[in-house]
Amino acid sequence: MPTPQSPKISFLNRVMDRTVVPGMLSFARPGYALRRLCWKPLEERLDGRRVVITGPTSGLGLATTHALADLGASLVLVGRDRGKLEKLAEEVAGEGASEAPTIEVAELSLMSEVRDLADRLLADPGPIHTLINNAGALFNERDVTSEGNERSLALNLLSPFLLTRLLLPRLVESATETDPGRIINVSSGGMYTTGISLSDLQNERGEYNGPGAYARAKRGQLILTERWARELADSHVVVHAMHPGWADTPGVRTSLPTFFKVTKSILRSPEEGADTIVWLAAAAEAAQSTGGFWLDRAPHLTEVLPKTHVSQTRREQLWEALEELTGLVGTSRD
Ligand SMILES: NC(=O)c1ccc[n+]([C@@H]2O[C@H](COP(=O)([O-])OP(=O)(O)OC[C@H]3O[C@@H](n4cnc5c(N)ncnc54)[C@H](OP(=O)(O)O)[C@@H]3O)[C@@H](O)[C@H]2O)c1
């Protein structure tokens, strides 16, 4: 298989991504409904593939979990609530999954728990074919974890950074030319609004702006995706980010009540929002490129507004800051 390159963004998507109103409408259900007219049914199965997914107990993660189980994946469900995880694992097993899911409890905004989680996952000698970094949340009030990190930064950026770094060797080992490994980062269209603020990563300055902190963390996730894609180009692991558009999930209802009230009639269902996560995890086509930012099974632009460009120097600085904040300084990159 040739080395995967960045996916090619269509002319139409380039134009749409740059237009505010049609671009935004494409985040809603009409965008999904229109684009799915061109899709072929997913034919691939995932039997024998071990998939680690974070945040499987609600919203998009829940929809993804059911869809991947239907495709035969062997799932490792990572969440913070043992009761919810056990109930979900039972449901999935009862739906006839070829293998009952295993569960792992971790409060993902704490790096100590992310490390313990990775230790437990790596203690099992089995393969890890796919990692889906889905857990995430938008917080309207600033709060700091017991480790001293602002929680939006911790959950939405530090946690997927650390978990991915710790699991990378196993992902690389488990991947083959005919069966590539996949890392899927669930980002957000909100990241279009911002670059990255290196001087205030902990969101301490001025009045706390939850959507702003969230968008910067999601921009950071995309920057990591692009870097891993480059670094892993010679391995058999592809790395993609996606955004689900706007989907009606418990997360959206709780964090953005006004947005929810105004848009509820045009929001996607969780299954519609999760469709591209499932497609990236399963479709052969998705493993033929790497480093893309996807919506509705198609790659999209990553920068459309002025001042959201992040230079190579700032990307390096972000990487170093994340290594420092997660205690990875001085360890190898993959
Ligand atoms: N819905 C949308 O329109 C939308 C748009 C853009 C991006 N996204 C992204 O999509 C992903 C899923 O969001 P969603 O809308 O499905 O939200 P959701 O319904 O709130 O689900 C979030 C999931 O993450 C888990 N989680 C949250 N905080 C956690 C923590 N500290 N430790 C461990 N697990 C934690 C939740 O666990 P519990 O069940 O225990 O709460 C839940 O399983 C997020 O990354 C979000 O940023 C969503």
mmCIF file of C-alpha atoms and ligand atoms in Angstrom:
data_model
loop_
_atom_site.group_PDB
_atom_site.id
_atom_site.type_symbol
_atom_site.label_atom_id
_atom_site.label_comp_id
_atom_site.label_asym_id
_atom_site.label_seq_id
_atom_site.Cartn_x
_atom_site.Cartn_y
_atom_site.Cartn_z
ATOM 1 C CA MET A 1 0.000 0.000 0.000
ATOM 2 C CA PRO A 2 1.469 3.433 -0.874
ATOM 3 C CA THR A 3 2.197 5.833 2.021
ATOM 4 C CA PRO A 4 -1.072 7.642 2.813
ATOM 5 C CA GLN A 5 -1.118 11.335 1.907
ATOM 6 C CA SER A 6 -3.450 14.075 3.123
ATOM 7 C CA PRO A 7 -6.957 13.582 1.745
ATOM 8 C CA LYS A 8 -7.958 15.735 -1.228
ATOM 9 C CA ILE A 9 -10.548 18.390 -0.377
ATOM 10 C CA SER A 10 -13.104 18.870 -3.152
ATOM 11 C CA PHE A 11 -13.591 22.262 -4.805
ATOM 12 C CA LEU A 12 -17.198 22.369 -3.549
ATOM 13 C CA ASN A 13 -16.158 21.746 0.051
ATOM 14 C CA ARG A 14 -13.442 24.395 -0.202
ATOM 15 C CA VAL A 15 -16.055 26.918 -1.307
ATOM 16 C CA MET A 16 -18.670 25.790 1.246
ATOM 17 C CA ASP A 17 -16.181 25.866 4.114
ATOM 18 C CA ARG A 18 -15.397 29.492 3.326
ATOM 19 C CA THR A 19 -19.017 30.655 3.256
ATOM 20 C CA VAL A 20 -20.532 31.416 6.601
ATOM 21 C CA VAL A 21 -24.260 30.716 6.170
ATOM 22 C CA PRO A 22 -24.223 27.680 3.826
ATOM 23 C CA GLY A 23 -21.169 26.398 5.685
ATOM 24 C CA MET A 24 -22.968 26.590 9.025
ATOM 25 C CA LEU A 25 -26.162 25.082 7.623
ATOM 26 C CA SER A 26 -24.128 22.126 6.484
ATOM 27 C CA PHE A 27 -23.380 21.486 10.179
ATOM 28 C CA ALA A 28 -27.088 20.910 10.754
ATOM 29 C CA ARG A 29 -29.286 18.025 9.642
ATOM 30 C CA PRO A 30 -29.938 19.331 6.077
ATOM 31 C CA GLY A 31 -26.195 19.134 5.381
ATOM 32 C CA TYR A 32 -26.116 15.532 6.487
ATOM 33 C CA ALA A 33 -29.295 14.640 4.586
ATOM 34 C CA LEU A 34 -27.933 16.131 1.366
ATOM 35 C CA ARG A 35 -24.496 14.574 1.575
ATOM 36 C CA ARG A 36 -25.658 11.102 2.448
ATOM 37 C CA LEU A 37 -27.422 10.896 -0.917
ATOM 38 C CA CYS A 38 -23.993 10.354 -2.480
ATOM 39 C CA TRP A 39 -22.770 7.663 -0.065
ATOM 40 C CA LYS A 40 -22.359 3.995 -0.761
ATOM 41 C CA PRO A 41 -23.388 1.723 2.102
ATOM 42 C CA LEU A 42 -20.503 0.814 4.361
ATOM 43 C CA GLU A 43 -19.509 -2.717 3.361
ATOM 44 C CA GLU A 44 -16.562 -3.324 5.666
ATOM 45 C CA ARG A 45 -16.803 -5.421 8.842
ATOM 46 C CA LEU A 46 -14.681 -4.950 11.941
ATOM 47 C CA ASP A 47 -14.588 -8.516 13.269
ATOM 48 C CA GLY A 48 -11.353 -9.102 15.135
ATOM 49 C CA ARG A 49 -10.512 -5.408 15.378
ATOM 50 C CA ARG A 50 -9.982 -4.064 18.858
ATOM 51 C CA VAL A 51 -11.243 -0.502 19.237
ATOM 52 C CA VAL A 52 -10.696 1.693 22.299
ATOM 53 C CA ILE A 53 -13.303 4.446 22.561
ATOM 54 C CA THR A 54 -13.503 7.183 25.200
ATOM 55 C CA GLY A 55 -16.835 8.706 26.220
ATOM 56 C CA PRO A 56 -19.038 5.827 25.002
ATOM 57 C CA THR A 57 -21.819 6.364 27.542
ATOM 58 C CA SER A 58 -23.657 9.298 25.985
ATOM 59 C CA GLY A 59 -24.388 11.168 22.753
ATOM 60 C CA LEU A 60 -22.025 10.545 19.857
ATOM 61 C CA GLY A 61 -19.892 8.018 21.720
ATOM 62 C CA LEU A 62 -22.959 5.955 22.547
ATOM 63 C CA ALA A 63 -24.154 5.985 18.928
ATOM 64 C CA THR A 64 -20.633 5.095 17.737
ATOM 65 C CA THR A 65 -20.393 2.236 20.228
ATOM 66 C CA HIS A 66 -23.620 0.626 19.016
ATOM 67 C CA ALA A 67 -22.653 1.072 15.365
ATOM 68 C CA LEU A 68 -19.158 -0.403 15.840
ATOM 69 C CA ALA A 69 -20.556 -3.333 17.821
ATOM 70 C CA ASP A 70 -22.974 -3.992 14.921
ATOM 71 C CA LEU A 71 -19.970 -4.126 12.604
ATOM 72 C CA GLY A 72 -18.369 -6.776 14.832
ATOM 73 C CA ALA A 73 -15.666 -4.697 16.570
ATOM 74 C CA SER A 74 -14.216 -5.846 19.845
ATOM 75 C CA LEU A 75 -14.724 -2.777 22.022
ATOM 76 C CA VAL A 76 -12.915 -1.328 25.005
ATOM 77 C CA LEU A 77 -15.264 1.219 26.566
ATOM 78 C CA VAL A 78 -13.523 3.956 28.565
ATOM 79 C CA GLY A 79 -15.672 6.137 30.797
ATOM 80 C CA ARG A 80 -15.790 7.694 34.231
ATOM 81 C CA ASP A 81 -18.958 6.018 35.525
ATOM 82 C CA ARG A 82 -18.681 2.291 36.201
ATOM 83 C CA GLY A 83 -22.449 1.833 36.469
ATOM 84 C CA LYS A 84 -23.093 3.396 33.048
ATOM 85 C CA LEU A 85 -20.269 1.400 31.489
ATOM 86 C CA GLU A 86 -21.532 -1.897 32.892
ATOM 87 C CA LYS A 87 -25.052 -1.200 31.680
ATOM 88 C CA LEU A 88 -23.778 -0.284 28.220
ATOM 89 C CA ALA A 89 -21.515 -3.328 27.996
ATOM 90 C CA GLU A 90 -24.480 -5.540 28.881
ATOM 91 C CA GLU A 91 -26.686 -3.860 26.270
ATOM 92 C CA VAL A 92 -24.043 -4.231 23.574
ATOM 93 C CA ALA A 93 -23.420 -7.881 24.473
ATOM 94 C CA GLY A 94 -27.183 -8.483 24.389
ATOM 95 C CA GLU A 95 -27.363 -7.012 20.878
ATOM 96 C CA GLY A 96 -25.277 -9.946 19.666
ATOM 97 C CA ALA A 97 -21.794 -8.379 19.494
ATOM 98 C CA SER A 98 -19.315 -11.062 18.477
ATOM 99 C CA GLU A 99 -17.287 -10.303 21.604
ATOM 100 C CA ALA A 100 -18.546 -8.724 24.839
ATOM 101 C CA PRO A 101 -16.998 -5.276 25.352
ATOM 102 C CA THR A 102 -14.538 -4.712 28.148
ATOM 103 C CA ILE A 103 -14.814 -1.617 30.309
ATOM 104 C CA GLU A 104 -12.224 0.720 31.797
ATOM 105 C CA VAL A 105 -13.066 3.382 34.353
ATOM 106 C CA ALA A 106 -11.068 6.615 34.173
ATOM 107 C CA GLU A 107 -11.700 10.254 35.001
ATOM 108 C CA LEU A 108 -10.074 11.544 31.850
ATOM 109 C CA SER A 109 -9.473 15.107 33.021
ATOM 110 C CA LEU A 110 -6.864 13.717 35.440
ATOM 111 C CA MET A 111 -3.546 12.807 33.855
ATOM 112 C CA SER A 112 -2.789 10.342 36.665
ATOM 113 C CA GLU A 113 -5.941 8.442 35.686
ATOM 114 C CA VAL A 114 -5.061 8.594 31.990
ATOM 115 C CA ARG A 115 -1.660 7.072 32.807
ATOM 116 C CA ASP A 116 -3.210 4.323 34.934
ATOM 117 C CA LEU A 117 -5.678 3.639 32.146
ATOM 118 C CA ALA A 118 -2.868 3.331 29.586
ATOM 119 C CA ASP A 119 -0.933 1.021 31.934
ATOM 120 C CA ARG A 120 -3.961 -1.250 32.254
ATOM 121 C CA LEU A 121 -4.593 -1.248 28.514
ATOM 122 C CA LEU A 122 -0.943 -2.010 27.772
ATOM 123 C CA ALA A 123 -0.783 -4.737 30.410
ATOM 124 C CA ASP A 124 -3.129 -6.711 28.164
ATOM 125 C CA PRO A 125 -0.898 -8.074 25.388
ATOM 126 C CA GLY A 126 -3.727 -7.923 22.831
ATOM 127 C CA PRO A 127 -3.636 -5.532 19.873
ATOM 128 C CA ILE A 128 -5.129 -2.061 19.756
ATOM 129 C CA HIS A 129 -6.178 -1.389 16.196
ATOM 130 C CA THR A 130 -8.153 1.815 16.655
ATOM 131 C CA LEU A 131 -8.294 4.601 19.215
ATOM 132 C CA ILE A 132 -11.256 6.974 19.197
ATOM 133 C CA ASN A 133 -10.676 10.057 21.340
ATOM 134 C CA ASN A 134 -14.300 11.091 21.708
ATOM 135 C CA ALA A 135 -14.807 12.138 25.366
ATOM 136 C CA GLY A 136 -15.118 15.895 25.629
ATOM 137 C CA ALA A 137 -17.197 18.688 27.063
ATOM 138 C CA LEU A 138 -17.786 22.422 26.974
ATOM 139 C CA PHE A 139 -17.763 24.042 30.428
ATOM 140 C CA ASN A 140 -19.393 27.407 31.031
ATOM 141 C CA GLU A 141 -17.623 28.029 34.346
ATOM 142 C CA ARG A 142 -13.882 27.904 34.827
ATOM 143 C CA ASP A 143 -12.715 25.167 37.132
ATOM 144 C CA VAL A 144 -9.389 23.553 37.843
ATOM 145 C CA THR A 145 -8.762 19.839 38.355
ATOM 146 C CA SER A 146 -7.047 18.517 41.471
ATOM 147 C CA GLU A 147 -3.885 18.411 39.333
ATOM 148 C CA GLY A 148 -4.115 22.150 38.687
ATOM 149 C CA ASN A 149 -5.212 22.112 35.032
ATOM 150 C CA GLU A 150 -8.151 24.108 33.737
ATOM 151 C CA ARG A 151 -10.696 21.367 33.037
ATOM 152 C CA SER A 152 -11.522 22.194 29.398
ATOM 153 C CA LEU A 153 -7.827 22.080 28.536
ATOM 154 C CA ALA A 154 -7.413 18.931 30.621
ATOM 155 C CA LEU A 155 -10.309 16.937 29.186
ATOM 156 C CA ASN A 156 -10.348 18.169 25.595
ATOM 157 C CA LEU A 157 -6.628 18.423 24.872
ATOM 158 C CA LEU A 158 -4.235 17.100 27.526
ATOM 159 C CA SER A 159 -6.134 13.847 27.942
ATOM 160 C CA PRO A 160 -6.270 12.792 24.257
ATOM 161 C CA PHE A 161 -2.649 13.951 23.851
ATOM 162 C CA LEU A 162 -1.414 11.805 26.726
ATOM 163 C CA LEU A 163 -3.568 8.767 26.002
ATOM 164 C CA THR A 164 -2.594 8.729 22.339
ATOM 165 C CA ARG A 165 1.101 9.143 23.101
ATOM 166 C CA LEU A 166 1.045 6.307 25.610
ATOM 167 C CA LEU A 167 -0.884 3.947 23.326
ATOM 168 C CA LEU A 168 0.990 4.806 20.111
ATOM 169 C CA PRO A 169 3.588 2.026 20.327
ATOM 170 C CA ARG A 170 0.830 -0.580 20.656
ATOM 171 C CA LEU A 171 -1.176 0.978 17.833
ATOM 172 C CA VAL A 172 1.893 0.892 15.587
ATOM 173 C CA GLU A 173 2.719 -2.712 16.564
ATOM 174 C CA SER A 174 -0.862 -3.836 15.918
ATOM 175 C CA ALA A 175 -1.126 -2.256 12.458
ATOM 176 C CA THR A 176 -0.262 -3.997 9.219
ATOM 177 C CA GLU A 177 -0.127 -2.952 5.605
ATOM 178 C CA THR A 178 -3.372 -4.751 4.856
ATOM 179 C CA ASP A 179 -5.045 -3.769 8.125
ATOM 180 C CA PRO A 180 -3.978 -0.232 9.015
ATOM 181 C CA GLY A 181 -4.373 1.197 12.500
ATOM 182 C CA ARG A 182 -6.501 4.276 13.009
ATOM 183 C CA ILE A 183 -6.604 7.153 15.451
ATOM 184 C CA ILE A 184 -9.735 9.285 15.307
ATOM 185 C CA ASN A 185 -9.933 12.568 17.178
ATOM 186 C CA VAL A 186 -13.412 13.980 17.664
ATOM 187 C CA SER A 187 -12.897 17.719 17.313
ATOM 188 C CA SER A 188 -15.476 20.430 16.704
ATOM 189 C CA GLY A 189 -16.459 22.909 14.016
ATOM 190 C CA GLY A 190 -16.046 25.449 16.838
ATOM 191 C CA MET A 191 -12.300 25.246 16.227
ATOM 192 C CA TYR A 192 -12.806 27.220 12.994
ATOM 193 C CA THR A 193 -13.279 30.328 15.145
ATOM 194 C CA THR A 194 -9.848 30.351 16.723
ATOM 195 C CA GLY A 195 -6.129 29.701 16.660
ATOM 196 C CA ILE A 196 -4.274 28.730 19.791
ATOM 197 C CA SER A 197 -3.348 30.894 22.768
ATOM 198 C CA LEU A 198 0.035 29.712 23.986
ATOM 199 C CA SER A 199 0.388 32.459 26.546
ATOM 200 C CA ASP A 200 -2.872 31.473 28.248
ATOM 201 C CA LEU A 201 -3.279 27.720 27.785
ATOM 202 C CA GLN A 202 -4.911 27.435 31.216
ATOM 203 C CA ASN A 203 -7.532 30.065 30.274
ATOM 204 C CA GLU A 204 -6.750 32.232 33.276
ATOM 205 C CA ARG A 205 -6.845 35.690 31.735
ATOM 206 C CA GLY A 206 -9.914 37.909 31.747
ATOM 207 C CA GLU A 207 -13.437 36.616 32.097
ATOM 208 C CA TYR A 208 -13.701 32.883 31.396
ATOM 209 C CA ASN A 209 -15.214 32.126 28.015
ATOM 210 C CA GLY A 210 -16.265 28.455 27.932
ATOM 211 C CA PRO A 211 -16.911 28.180 24.178
ATOM 212 C CA GLY A 212 -13.587 29.969 23.526
ATOM 213 C CA ALA A 213 -11.620 27.625 25.809
ATOM 214 C CA TYR A 214 -13.344 24.633 24.203
ATOM 215 C CA ALA A 215 -12.662 25.861 20.653
ATOM 216 C CA ARG A 216 -8.964 26.423 21.390
ATOM 217 C CA ALA A 217 -8.615 22.938 22.854
ATOM 218 C CA LYS A 218 -10.335 21.483 19.775
ATOM 219 C CA ARG A 219 -7.984 23.489 17.513
ATOM 220 C CA GLY A 220 -5.147 21.977 19.528
ATOM 221 C CA GLN A 221 -6.512 18.476 18.887
ATOM 222 C CA LEU A 222 -6.430 19.175 15.173
ATOM 223 C CA ILE A 223 -2.836 20.388 15.363
ATOM 224 C CA LEU A 224 -1.892 17.143 17.128
ATOM 225 C CA THR A 225 -3.736 15.136 14.477
ATOM 226 C CA GLU A 226 -1.737 16.793 11.709
ATOM 227 C CA ARG A 227 1.547 16.224 13.524
ATOM 228 C CA TRP A 228 0.886 12.563 14.307
ATOM 229 C CA ALA A 229 -0.208 12.005 10.723
ATOM 230 C CA ARG A 230 3.174 13.318 9.527
ATOM 231 C CA GLU A 231 5.184 11.425 12.119
ATOM 232 C CA LEU A 232 3.371 8.164 11.463
ATOM 233 C CA ALA A 233 3.390 8.448 7.682
ATOM 234 C CA ASP A 234 5.820 5.522 7.400
ATOM 235 C CA SER A 235 3.925 3.326 9.832
ATOM 236 C CA HIS A 236 0.620 1.674 9.007
ATOM 237 C CA VAL A 237 -1.370 3.950 11.308
ATOM 238 C CA VAL A 238 -3.511 6.764 9.934
ATOM 239 C CA VAL A 239 -4.675 9.681 12.048
ATOM 240 C CA HIS A 240 -7.766 11.734 11.336
ATOM 241 C CA ALA A 241 -9.819 14.395 13.088
ATOM 242 C CA MET A 242 -13.492 14.924 12.409
ATOM 243 C CA HIS A 243 -16.329 17.102 13.499
ATOM 244 C CA PRO A 244 -19.877 15.878 13.808
ATOM 245 C CA GLY A 245 -21.677 19.064 12.804
ATOM 246 C CA TRP A 246 -24.352 19.992 15.328
ATOM 247 C CA ALA A 247 -25.968 16.996 16.982
ATOM 248 C CA ASP A 248 -28.629 16.718 19.653
ATOM 249 C CA THR A 249 -26.742 15.109 22.531
ATOM 250 C CA PRO A 250 -26.949 15.431 26.315
ATOM 251 C CA GLY A 251 -23.676 17.362 26.098
ATOM 252 C CA VAL A 252 -25.150 20.020 23.805
ATOM 253 C CA ARG A 253 -28.392 20.257 25.797
ATOM 254 C CA THR A 254 -26.498 20.855 29.040
ATOM 255 C CA SER A 255 -23.646 23.082 27.893
ATOM 256 C CA LEU A 256 -25.414 25.159 25.264
ATOM 257 C CA PRO A 257 -29.084 25.449 26.377
ATOM 258 C CA THR A 258 -29.812 28.586 24.358
ATOM 259 C CA PHE A 259 -28.158 27.215 21.239
ATOM 260 C CA PHE A 260 -30.134 24.021 21.738
ATOM 261 C CA LYS A 261 -33.426 25.905 22.088
ATOM 262 C CA VAL A 262 -32.853 27.868 18.887
ATOM 263 C CA THR A 263 -31.522 25.025 16.735
ATOM 264 C CA LYS A 264 -33.239 21.923 18.087
ATOM 265 C CA SER A 265 -35.440 21.431 15.026
ATOM 266 C CA ILE A 266 -32.419 21.232 12.714
ATOM 267 C CA LEU A 267 -29.943 19.359 14.886
ATOM 268 C CA ARG A 268 -28.623 16.013 13.715
ATOM 269 C CA SER A 269 -29.427 12.891 15.665
ATOM 270 C CA PRO A 270 -26.497 11.388 17.622
ATOM 271 C CA GLU A 271 -26.314 8.609 14.984
ATOM 272 C CA GLU A 272 -26.045 11.195 12.190
ATOM 273 C CA GLY A 273 -23.358 13.105 14.094
ATOM 274 C CA ALA A 274 -21.493 9.863 14.777
ATOM 275 C CA ASP A 275 -21.675 8.580 11.204
ATOM 276 C CA THR A 276 -18.283 9.973 10.175
ATOM 277 C CA ILE A 277 -16.587 8.557 13.292
ATOM 278 C CA VAL A 278 -17.894 5.114 12.340
ATOM 279 C CA TRP A 279 -16.917 5.586 8.700
ATOM 280 C CA LEU A 280 -13.386 6.680 9.648
ATOM 281 C CA ALA A 281 -13.086 3.621 11.886
ATOM 282 C CA ALA A 282 -14.349 1.164 9.313
ATOM 283 C CA ALA A 283 -14.125 2.283 5.683
ATOM 284 C CA ALA A 284 -11.138 1.104 3.648
ATOM 285 C CA GLU A 285 -11.178 4.495 1.917
ATOM 286 C CA ALA A 286 -10.542 6.283 5.221
ATOM 287 C CA ALA A 287 -7.231 4.453 5.654
ATOM 288 C CA GLN A 288 -5.968 5.571 2.249
ATOM 289 C CA SER A 289 -5.170 9.050 3.540
ATOM 290 C CA THR A 290 -4.068 10.555 6.816
ATOM 291 C CA GLY A 291 -4.217 13.873 8.650
ATOM 292 C CA GLY A 292 -7.635 14.955 7.379
ATOM 293 C CA PHE A 293 -10.372 16.948 9.081
ATOM 294 C CA TRP A 294 -13.657 15.300 8.141
ATOM 295 C CA LEU A 295 -17.337 16.110 8.168
ATOM 296 C CA ASP A 296 -19.850 13.805 6.513
ATOM 297 C CA ARG A 297 -17.269 11.383 5.126
ATOM 298 C CA ALA A 298 -15.432 14.161 3.278
ATOM 299 C CA PRO A 299 -12.284 16.104 4.130
ATOM 300 C CA HIS A 300 -12.621 19.816 4.805
ATOM 301 C CA LEU A 301 -10.489 22.908 5.194
ATOM 302 C CA THR A 302 -9.035 23.549 8.631
ATOM 303 C CA GLU A 303 -8.522 27.315 8.457
ATOM 304 C CA VAL A 304 -11.111 29.623 6.967
ATOM 305 C CA LEU A 305 -11.007 32.783 9.095
ATOM 306 C CA PRO A 306 -8.204 35.328 9.287
ATOM 307 C CA LYS A 307 -5.983 35.066 12.370
ATOM 308 C CA THR A 308 -6.720 31.394 12.959
ATOM 309 C CA HIS A 309 -3.555 30.206 11.214
ATOM 310 C CA VAL A 310 -1.099 28.503 13.558
ATOM 311 C CA SER A 311 2.517 28.706 12.400
ATOM 312 C CA GLN A 312 4.929 25.787 12.548
ATOM 313 C CA THR A 313 6.822 27.487 15.384
ATOM 314 C CA ARG A 314 3.677 27.822 17.462
ATOM 315 C CA ARG A 315 2.770 24.211 16.752
ATOM 316 C CA GLU A 316 6.167 23.146 18.122
ATOM 317 C CA GLN A 317 5.648 25.362 21.164
ATOM 318 C CA LEU A 318 2.219 23.855 21.763
ATOM 319 C CA TRP A 319 3.663 20.340 21.574
ATOM 320 C CA GLU A 320 6.365 21.240 24.096
ATOM 321 C CA ALA A 321 3.827 22.827 26.448
ATOM 322 C CA LEU A 322 1.606 19.747 26.283
ATOM 323 C CA GLU A 323 4.567 17.479 26.972
ATOM 324 C CA GLU A 324 5.370 19.571 30.004
ATOM 325 C CA LEU A 325 1.789 19.654 31.296
ATOM 326 C CA THR A 326 1.329 15.905 30.885
ATOM 327 C CA GLY A 327 4.744 14.991 32.285
ATOM 328 C CA LEU A 328 5.978 13.589 28.978
ATOM 329 C CA VAL A 329 9.054 15.810 28.702
ATOM 330 C CA GLY A 330 12.077 13.853 27.633
ATOM 331 C CA THR A 331 10.180 10.763 26.497
ATOM 332 C CA SER A 332 10.239 9.619 22.888
ATOM 333 C CA ARG A 333 7.533 10.913 20.556
ATOM 334 C CA ASP A 334 6.012 7.636 19.578
HETATM 335 N N1 LIG B 1 -22.863 17.106 19.913
HETATM 336 C C1 LIG B 1 -22.310 17.970 19.084
HETATM 337 O O1 LIG B 1 -22.981 18.686 18.327
HETATM 338 C C2 LIG B 1 -20.812 18.115 19.053
HETATM 339 C C3 LIG B 1 -20.283 19.090 18.186
HETATM 340 C C4 LIG B 1 -18.902 19.201 18.095
HETATM 341 C C5 LIG B 1 -18.083 18.362 18.813
HETATM 342 N N2 LIG B 1 -18.624 17.435 19.665
HETATM 343 C C6 LIG B 1 -17.687 16.583 20.408
HETATM 344 O O2 LIG B 1 -18.156 15.249 20.382
HETATM 345 C C7 LIG B 1 -17.699 14.549 21.537
HETATM 346 C C8 LIG B 1 -18.890 13.875 22.192
HETATM 347 O O3 LIG B 1 -19.783 14.883 22.623
HETATM 348 P P1 LIG B 1 -21.332 14.644 22.882
HETATM 349 O O4 LIG B 1 -22.045 15.796 22.285
HETATM 350 O O5 LIG B 1 -21.690 13.276 22.507
HETATM 351 O O6 LIG B 1 -21.347 14.864 24.478
HETATM 352 P P2 LIG B 1 -22.000 14.038 25.677
HETATM 353 O O7 LIG B 1 -23.341 13.576 25.290
HETATM 354 O O8 LIG B 1 -21.881 14.925 26.864
HETATM 355 O O9 LIG B 1 -21.005 12.799 25.833
HETATM 356 C C9 LIG B 1 -19.699 13.021 26.318
HETATM 357 C C10 LIG B 1 -19.058 11.713 26.724
HETATM 358 O O10 LIG B 1 -17.768 12.025 27.301
HETATM 359 C C11 LIG B 1 -17.739 11.493 28.624
HETATM 360 N N3 LIG B 1 -16.977 12.359 29.533
HETATM 361 C C12 LIG B 1 -17.202 13.673 29.796
HETATM 362 N N4 LIG B 1 -16.340 14.123 30.705
HETATM 363 C C13 LIG B 1 -15.548 13.076 31.024
HETATM 364 C C14 LIG B 1 -14.481 12.921 31.933
HETATM 365 N N5 LIG B 1 -14.046 13.927 32.693
HETATM 366 N N6 LIG B 1 -13.875 11.713 32.034
HETATM 367 C C15 LIG B 1 -14.318 10.665 31.296
HETATM 368 N N7 LIG B 1 -15.344 10.758 30.406
HETATM 369 C C16 LIG B 1 -15.950 11.951 30.299
HETATM 370 C C17 LIG B 1 -19.190 11.435 29.072
HETATM 371 O O11 LIG B 1 -19.327 10.537 30.162
HETATM 372 P P3 LIG B 1 -20.639 10.565 31.097
HETATM 373 O O12 LIG B 1 -21.685 9.757 30.371
HETATM 374 O O13 LIG B 1 -20.152 9.905 32.342
HETATM 375 O O14 LIG B 1 -21.039 11.990 31.273
HETATM 376 C C18 LIG B 1 -19.845 10.966 27.783
HETATM 377 O O15 LIG B 1 -19.669 9.580 27.627
HETATM 378 C C19 LIG B 1 -17.028 15.582 22.417
HETATM 379 O O16 LIG B 1 -15.630 15.522 22.231
HETATM 380 C C20 LIG B 1 -17.566 16.901 21.888
HETATM 381 O O17 LIG B 1 -16.685 17.953 22.123
HETATM 382 C C21 LIG B 1 -19.968 17.303 19.812
#
